[in-house]
Amino acid sequence: EAGVVQSPRYKIIEKKQPVAFWCNPISGHNTLYWYRQNLGQGPELLIRYENEEAVDDSQLPKDRFSAERLKGVDSTLKIQPAELGDSAVYLCASSFRQGLGEKLFFGSGTQLSVL
Amino acid sequence: GESVGLHLPTLSVQEGDNSIINCAYSNSASDYFIWYKQESGKGPQFIIDIRSNMDKRQGQRVTVLLNKTVKHLSLQIAATQPGDSAVYFCAEKASSYKLIFGSGTRLLVRP
């Protein structure tokens, strides 16, 4: 079974440019997450989707970040315009609920460098 | 790929020894805990989980211990191997769905 697939693997852009990340979750997983991971830190949630609905976007900087999950499968995360502080690894994860627990499966991430 | 963390707490162990990685969690209402392993250039990989109604859970070569009194979680790795070298994160979740990650510990296995 294929895992969570993300692209691109790396992205280098100049500040004020737009950038987009793509995620294909594990088949059958209706919950999708976007996390940001700064160097030396744990991942921090940006947005969570249940099917095509964003159920928690409270940590998403909405002035410059946007996300969509059309048809409840693939998702894109966009930054426009990018700032130097956006340099990080952007991780996508998907899950399905198992009773009280919920195992998240992560992709390899997109490493963004803003110059 | 990018190194996950350059300034993380580091645990160095000899190959074959047991490793113990500790984590203090923040929310006394958290009822579900997970340990993740992250190798350089990869996303976090699920290792083992435990619910708050348990104190201990064992997997293959790994054991998670939960002490709710002091809000402490530990991951024990038996017979540590070079392939265990990575950054380890604990994560907690309360009744809401939000999974909150700790800051991570780097495990280095000496041959």
Short mmCIF file of C-alpha atoms in Angstrom, two decimals, chain B residues 40-76:
data_model
loop_
_atom_site.label_atom_id
_atom_site.label_comp_id
_atom_site.label_asym_id
_atom_site.label_seq_id
_atom_site.Cartn_x
_atom_site.Cartn_y
_atom_site.Cartn_z
CA SER B 40 16.61 12.65 8.56
CA GLY B 41 14.72 13.78 5.49
CA LYS B 42 11.60 11.77 6.32
CA GLY B 43 8.29 12.34 7.98
CA PRO B 44 7.51 11.04 11.47
CA GLN B 45 6.84 7.31 11.61
CA PHE B 46 4.44 5.76 14.12
CA ILE B 47 6.13 3.51 16.69
CA ILE B 48 3.68 2.78 19.48
CA ASP B 49 0.70 4.32 21.21
CA ILE B 50 -0.94 4.08 24.62
CA ARG B 51 -4.23 5.19 26.08
CA SER B 52 -4.56 6.84 29.46
CA ASN B 53 -6.28 3.82 31.00
CA MET B 54 -3.01 1.90 30.66
CA ASP B 55 0.36 2.27 32.38
CA LYS B 56 2.42 0.16 30.05
CA ARG B 57 2.30 -1.21 26.55
CA GLN B 58 4.78 -3.36 24.75
CA GLY B 59 5.59 -3.73 21.08
CA GLN B 60 8.42 -5.34 19.23
CA ARG B 61 11.59 -4.23 21.08
CA VAL B 62 9.76 -1.13 22.35
CA THR B 63 7.86 -0.42 25.55
CA VAL B 64 5.96 2.73 26.44
CA LEU B 65 5.37 3.64 30.07
CA LEU B 66 2.84 6.23 31.17
CA ASN B 67 2.85 7.93 34.57
CA LYS B 68 -0.19 10.16 34.72
CA THR B 69 0.58 11.36 38.23
CA VAL B 70 3.63 13.27 37.05
CA LYS B 71 2.57 13.57 33.40
CA HIS B 72 5.51 11.58 32.17
CA LEU B 73 5.89 9.27 29.22
CA SER B 74 8.89 7.11 28.35
CA LEU B 75 9.94 4.98 25.43
CA GLN B 76 12.20 2.05 26.06
#
